[in-house]
């Protein structure tokens, strides 16, 4: 699967960091709880993809399916799926077992692209087992 990146043309350039993730997914919540961003990178804003927000509306307008992966904004650019995971890993610290493991697994874009479909299958299976609905942002604007 090829990762997608999308550029935003309508906002001035800034070092904005936003992560849009599934707030009802235990895997996703655990990941964002444990992931640590280096201080010099800036503050990461966490946004629940299941809640209405400017970021969700923007991603929907760009055609980014949030059921297929989380989205990371760095400055003016959006990254989705495996590319978002890879970039977030590079922004992270190497402190703690979790962050070191994430770096070893996802510092390589090729390795991240190979692992990401398996992570997505696990997430979707877990959500089905828990009786959670899809985010469905592309059909329910």
Coordinates of N, CA and C in Angstrom, one line a residue:
X1 N 0.8 -1.2 0.0 CA 0.0 0.0 0.0 C 0.9 1.2 0.0
X2 N 0.6 2.1 -0.9 CA 1.3 3.4 -1.0 C 0.8 4.4 0.0
X3 N 1.6 5.0 0.8 CA 1.2 6.0 1.8 C 0.9 7.3 1.0
X4 N 0.0 8.1 1.5 CA -0.5 9.3 0.9 C 0.0 10.5 1.7
X5 N 0.3 11.5 1.0 CA 0.6 12.8 1.7 C -0.2 13.9 1.0
X6 N -0.7 14.8 1.7 CA -1.5 15.9 1.1 C -1.1 17.2 1.6
X7 N -1.1 18.2 0.8 CA -0.6 19.5 1.1 C -1.8 20.4 1.3
X8 N -1.7 21.3 2.2 CA -2.8 22.3 2.5 C -2.3 23.6 1.9
X9 N -3.1 24.2 1.1 CA -2.7 25.5 0.4 C -3.3 26.7 1.0
X10 N -4.3 26.6 1.9 CA -5.0 27.8 2.3 C -4.6 28.4 3.7
X11 N -3.6 27.8 4.3 CA -3.2 28.4 5.6 C -1.7 28.8 5.5
X12 N -1.4 29.8 6.3 CA 0.0 30.2 6.3 C 0.9 29.1 6.9
X13 N 2.2 29.1 6.5 CA 3.1 28.1 7.0 C 3.3 28.2 8.5
X14 N 3.2 27.1 9.2 CA 3.4 27.1 10.6 C 3.9 25.7 11.0
X15 N 4.5 25.6 12.2 CA 5.0 24.3 12.6 C 3.9 23.6 13.4
X16 N 2.8 23.4 12.8 CA 1.6 22.8 13.4 C 1.8 21.3 13.4
X17 N 1.5 20.6 14.6 CA 1.6 19.2 14.7 C 0.2 18.7 15.2
X18 N -0.5 18.0 14.4 CA -1.8 17.5 14.8 C -1.9 16.0 14.4
X19 N -2.4 15.2 15.3 CA -2.6 13.8 15.0 C -4.1 13.5 15.2
X20 N -4.7 13.0 14.1 CA -6.2 12.6 14.1 C -6.2 11.1 14.2
X21 N -6.7 10.6 15.3 CA -6.7 9.1 15.5 C -8.1 8.7 16.0
X22 N -8.3 7.4 16.1 CA -9.6 6.8 16.5 C -9.6 6.7 18.0
X23 N -10.3 7.6 18.7 CA -10.4 7.7 20.1 C -11.1 6.5 20.8
X24 N -11.9 5.7 20.0 CA -12.6 4.5 20.5 C -11.8 3.3 20.3
X25 N -10.6 3.3 19.7 CA -9.8 2.2 19.5 C -8.8 2.0 20.6
X26 N -8.8 0.9 21.4 CA -7.9 0.7 22.5 C -6.4 0.7 22.0
X27 N -6.1 0.2 20.8 CA -4.8 0.2 20.3 C -4.3 1.6 20.0
X28 N -5.2 2.4 19.4 CA -4.8 3.8 19.0 C -4.7 4.6 20.3
X29 N -5.6 4.5 21.2 CA -5.5 5.3 22.5 C -4.2 4.9 23.2
X30 N -3.8 3.6 23.3 CA -2.6 3.2 23.9 C -1.4 3.8 23.2
X31 N -1.4 3.8 21.9 CA -0.3 4.3 21.1 C -0.1 5.8 21.5
X32 N -1.1 6.6 21.4 CA -1.0 8.0 21.6 C -0.6 8.3 23.1
X33 N -1.0 7.5 24.0 CA -0.7 7.7 25.4 C 0.8 7.4 25.6
X34 N 1.4 6.4 25.0 CA 2.8 6.1 25.2 C 3.8 6.8 24.3
X35 N 3.3 7.2 23.1 CA 4.2 7.9 22.2 C 4.6 9.3 22.8
X36 N 5.9 9.6 22.8 CA 6.5 10.8 23.2 C 7.2 11.5 22.1
X37 N 6.8 12.8 21.9 CA 7.4 13.6 20.9 C 8.6 14.4 21.5
X38 N 9.7 14.5 20.8 CA 10.8 15.3 21.3 C 10.4 16.8 21.5
X39 N 10.8 17.4 22.6 CA 10.4 18.7 23.0 C 10.7 19.7 21.9
X40 N 11.9 19.6 21.3 CA 12.3 20.6 20.3 C 11.4 20.5 19.0
X41 N 10.6 19.5 18.9 CA 9.7 19.3 17.7 C 8.5 20.2 17.9
X42 N 8.0 20.3 19.1 CA 6.8 21.1 19.4 C 5.8 20.3 20.1
X43 N 4.6 20.8 20.2 CA 3.5 20.2 20.9 C 2.6 19.5 19.9
X44 N 2.3 18.3 20.2 CA 1.4 17.5 19.3 C 0.0 17.6 19.8
X45 N -0.9 18.1 19.0 CA -2.3 18.2 19.3 C -3.0 16.9 18.9
X46 N -3.7 16.2 19.9 CA -4.4 15.0 19.6 C -5.9 15.3 19.4
X47 N -6.4 14.7 18.3 CA -7.8 15.0 17.9 C -8.4 13.6 17.6
X48 N -9.6 13.4 18.3 CA -10.4 12.2 18.1 C -11.1 12.3 16.8
X49 N -10.8 11.3 15.9 CA -11.4 11.3 14.6 C -12.9 11.1 14.6
X50 N -13.4 10.6 15.7 CA -14.9 10.3 15.8 C -15.7 11.6 16.2
X51 N -15.0 12.6 16.6 CA -15.6 13.9 17.0 C -15.5 14.9 15.8
X52 N -16.5 15.7 15.7 CA -16.5 16.8 14.7 C -15.4 17.8 15.1
X53 N -14.6 18.1 14.1 CA -13.5 19.0 14.3 C -13.1 19.6 12.9
X54 N -12.4 20.7 13.0 CA -11.9 21.3 11.7 C -11.0 20.4 11.0
X55 N -10.1 19.7 11.8 CA -9.2 18.8 11.2 C -9.9 17.6 10.5
X56 N -10.9 17.0 11.1 CA -11.7 15.9 10.5 C -12.3 16.4 9.2
X57 N -12.9 17.6 9.2 CA -13.6 18.1 8.0 C -12.6 18.4 6.9
X58 N -11.4 18.9 7.3 CA -10.4 19.1 6.3 C -9.9 17.8 5.7
X59 N -9.7 16.7 6.5 CA -9.3 15.4 6.0 C -10.3 14.8 5.1
X60 N -11.6 15.0 5.5 CA -12.7 14.5 4.7 C -12.7 15.2 3.3
X61 N -12.5 16.5 3.3 CA -12.5 17.2 2.0 C -11.3 16.8 1.2
X62 N -10.2 16.4 1.8 CA -9.1 15.9 1.0 C -9.3 14.4 0.6
X63 N -10.3 13.8 1.0 CA -10.6 12.4 0.6 C -9.8 11.4 1.4
X64 N -9.3 11.7 2.6 CA -8.6 10.8 3.4 C -9.5 10.0 4.3
X65 N -9.5 8.7 4.2 CA -10.4 7.8 4.9 C -9.7 7.4 6.2
X66 N -10.3 7.9 7.3 CA -9.8 7.8 8.6 C -10.0 6.3 9.2
X67 N -10.8 5.5 8.5 CA -10.9 4.1 8.8 C -9.7 3.3 8.3
X68 N -9.0 3.9 7.4 CA -7.8 3.3 6.8 C -6.5 3.7 7.5
X69 N -6.6 4.6 8.5 CA -5.4 5.0 9.2 C -5.5 6.4 9.8
X70 N -4.7 6.6 10.8 CA -4.7 8.0 11.4 C -3.9 8.9 10.4
X71 N -4.1 10.2 10.7 CA -3.5 11.3 9.9 C -2.7 12.2 10.8
X72 N -1.5 12.6 10.3 CA -0.6 13.4 11.0 C -0.3 14.7 10.2
X73 N -0.5 15.8 10.8 CA -0.2 17.1 10.1 C 1.1 17.6 10.7
X74 N 2.0 17.9 9.8 CA 3.3 18.6 10.1 C 3.3 19.8 9.3
X75 N 3.2 21.0 9.9 CA 3.2 22.2 9.2 C 1.9 22.3 8.4
X76 N 2.1 22.4 7.1 CA 1.0 22.5 6.2 C 0.6 21.2 5.5
X77 N 1.4 20.1 5.8 CA 1.2 18.9 5.1 C 0.6 17.8 5.9
X78 N -0.3 17.0 5.3 CA -0.9 15.9 6.0 C -0.3 14.6 5.5
X79 N -0.1 13.7 6.4 CA 0.4 12.3 6.1 C -0.6 11.3 6.6
X80 N -0.8 10.2 5.9 CA -1.8 9.3 6.3 C -1.3 7.9 6.3
X81 N -1.8 7.1 7.2 CA -1.5 5.6 7.3 C 0.0 5.4 7.6
X82 N 0.6 4.5 6.9 CA 2.0 4.1 7.2 C 3.0 5.3 7.2
X83 N 2.7 6.2 6.3 CA 3.6 7.4 6.2 C 3.5 8.3 7.4
X84 N 2.3 8.4 8.0 CA 2.0 9.1 9.2 C 2.7 8.4 10.4
X85 N 2.6 7.1 10.5 CA 3.3 6.4 11.5 C 4.8 6.5 11.5
X86 N 5.3 6.4 10.3 CA 6.8 6.6 10.1 C 7.2 8.0 10.5
X87 N 6.5 9.0 10.1 CA 6.9 10.4 10.4 C 6.8 10.6 11.9
X88 N 5.7 10.1 12.5 CA 5.5 10.3 13.9 C 6.6 9.6 14.7
X89 N 7.0 8.5 14.3 CA 8.1 7.7 14.9 C 9.4 8.6 14.9
X90 N 9.7 9.2 13.8 CA 10.9 10.0 13.6 C 10.9 11.2 14.5
X91 N 9.7 11.7 14.8 CA 9.5 12.9 15.7 C 9.6 12.5 17.2
X92 N 9.5 11.2 17.5 CA 9.5 10.7 18.8 C 10.8 10.7 19.5
X93 N 10.7 10.6 20.8 CA 11.9 10.4 21.6 C 12.4 8.9 21.5
X94 N 13.6 8.6 22.0 CA 14.0 7.2 22.1 C 14.1 6.8 23.5
X95 N 13.4 7.5 24.4 CA 13.4 7.2 25.8 C 12.3 6.3 26.1
X96 N 12.5 5.3 27.0 CA 11.5 4.3 27.3 C 11.4 3.2 26.4
X97 N 11.0 2.0 26.9 CA 11.0 0.8 26.1 C 10.1 1.0 24.9
X98 N 8.9 1.5 25.1 CA 7.9 1.6 24.0 C 8.4 2.5 22.9
X99 N 9.0 3.6 23.2 CA 9.5 4.5 22.1 C 10.7 4.0 21.4
X100 N 11.5 3.2 22.1 CA 12.7 2.6 21.5 C 12.2 1.5 20.5
X101 N 11.2 0.7 21.0 CA 10.6 -0.4 20.1 C 10.0 0.2 18.9
X102 N 9.2 1.3 19.1 CA 8.5 1.9 17.9 C 9.6 2.4 16.9
X103 N 10.7 3.0 17.4 CA 11.7 3.5 16.5 C 12.3 2.3 15.8
X104 N 12.6 1.2 16.5 CA 13.2 0.1 15.8 C 12.3 -0.5 14.7
X105 N 11.0 -0.5 15.0 CA 10.0 -1.1 14.0 C 9.7 -0.1 12.9
X106 N 9.5 1.2 13.2 CA 8.9 2.1 12.2 C 9.8 3.2 11.7
X107 N 11.1 3.2 12.0 CA 12.0 4.2 11.5 C 12.3 4.1 10.0
X108 N 12.1 2.9 9.5 CA 12.3 2.6 8.1 C 10.9 2.8 7.4
X109 N 10.8 3.6 6.4 CA 9.5 3.8 5.7 C 9.1 2.5 5.0
X110 N 10.0 1.7 4.5 CA 9.7 0.4 3.8 C 9.1 -0.6 4.8
X111 N 9.8 -0.7 6.0 CA 9.3 -1.6 7.0 C 7.9 -1.2 7.6
X112 N 7.8 0.1 7.7 CA 6.5 0.6 8.2 C 5.4 0.3 7.2
X113 N 5.7 0.5 5.9 CA 4.7 0.2 4.9 C 4.3 -1.3 4.9
X114 N 5.3 -2.2 5.2 CA 5.0 -3.6 5.2 C 4.1 -4.0 6.5
X115 N 4.4 -3.4 7.6 CA 3.7 -3.7 8.9 C 2.3 -3.1 9.0
X116 N 2.2 -1.9 8.4 CA 1.0 -1.1 8.6 C -0.3 -1.9 8.2
X117 N -0.4 -2.6 7.1 CA -1.6 -3.3 6.8 C -2.0 -4.3 7.9
X118 N -1.0 -5.0 8.5 CA -1.3 -5.9 9.6 C -1.9 -5.1 10.8
X119 N -1.3 -4.0 11.1 CA -1.8 -3.2 12.2 C -3.3 -2.8 12.0
X120 N -3.5 -2.4 10.7 CA -4.9 -2.0 10.4 C -5.9 -3.1 10.5
X121 N -5.5 -4.3 10.1 CA -6.4 -5.5 10.2 C -6.6 -5.8 11.7
X122 N -5.6 -5.7 12.5 CA -5.8 -5.9 13.9 C -6.7 -4.9 14.5
X123 N -6.5 -3.6 14.2 CA -7.4 -2.6 14.7 C -8.9 -2.8 14.3
X124 N -9.1 -3.1 13.0 CA -10.4 -3.3 12.5 C -11.1 -4.5 13.1
X125 N -10.3 -5.6 13.3 CA -10.9 -6.8 14.0 C -11.2 -6.5 15.5
X126 N -10.4 -5.7 16.2 CA -10.6 -5.4 17.5 C -11.9 -4.5 17.7
X127 N -12.0 -3.6 16.8 CA -13.2 -2.7 16.8 C -14.5 -3.5 16.5
X128 N -14.4 -4.5 15.6 CA -15.6 -5.3 15.4 C -15.9 -6.1 16.6
X129 N -14.9 -6.7 17.2 CA -15.1 -7.5 18.5 C -15.8 -6.6 19.6
X130 N -15.4 -5.4 19.6 CA -15.9 -4.5 20.7 C -17.3 -3.9 20.3
X131 N -17.7 -4.2 19.0 CA -19.0 -3.6 18.6 C -18.9 -2.1 18.2
X132 N -17.8 -1.6 17.9 CA -17.6 -0.2 17.5 C -17.9 0.0 16.0
X133 N -18.6 1.1 15.7 CA -18.9 1.4 14.3 C -17.6 2.0 13.7
X134 N -17.7 2.0 12.3 CA -16.6 2.6 11.6 C -16.7 4.2 11.8
X135 N -15.6 4.8 11.6 CA -15.6 6.3 11.6 C -16.4 6.8 10.4
X136 N -16.2 6.3 9.3 CA -17.0 6.5 8.1 C -17.0 8.0 7.7
X137 N -15.9 8.7 7.8 CA -15.9 10.1 7.6 C -16.1 10.5 6.1
X138 N -15.9 9.6 5.2 CA -16.0 9.9 3.8 C -17.5 9.9 3.3
X139 N -18.3 9.1 4.0 CA -19.7 9.0 3.6 C -20.6 9.8 4.5
X140 N -20.2 10.1 5.8 CA -20.9 10.9 6.7 C -20.2 12.2 7.0
X141 N -20.3 13.1 6.1 CA -19.7 14.4 6.3 C -20.4 15.2 7.3

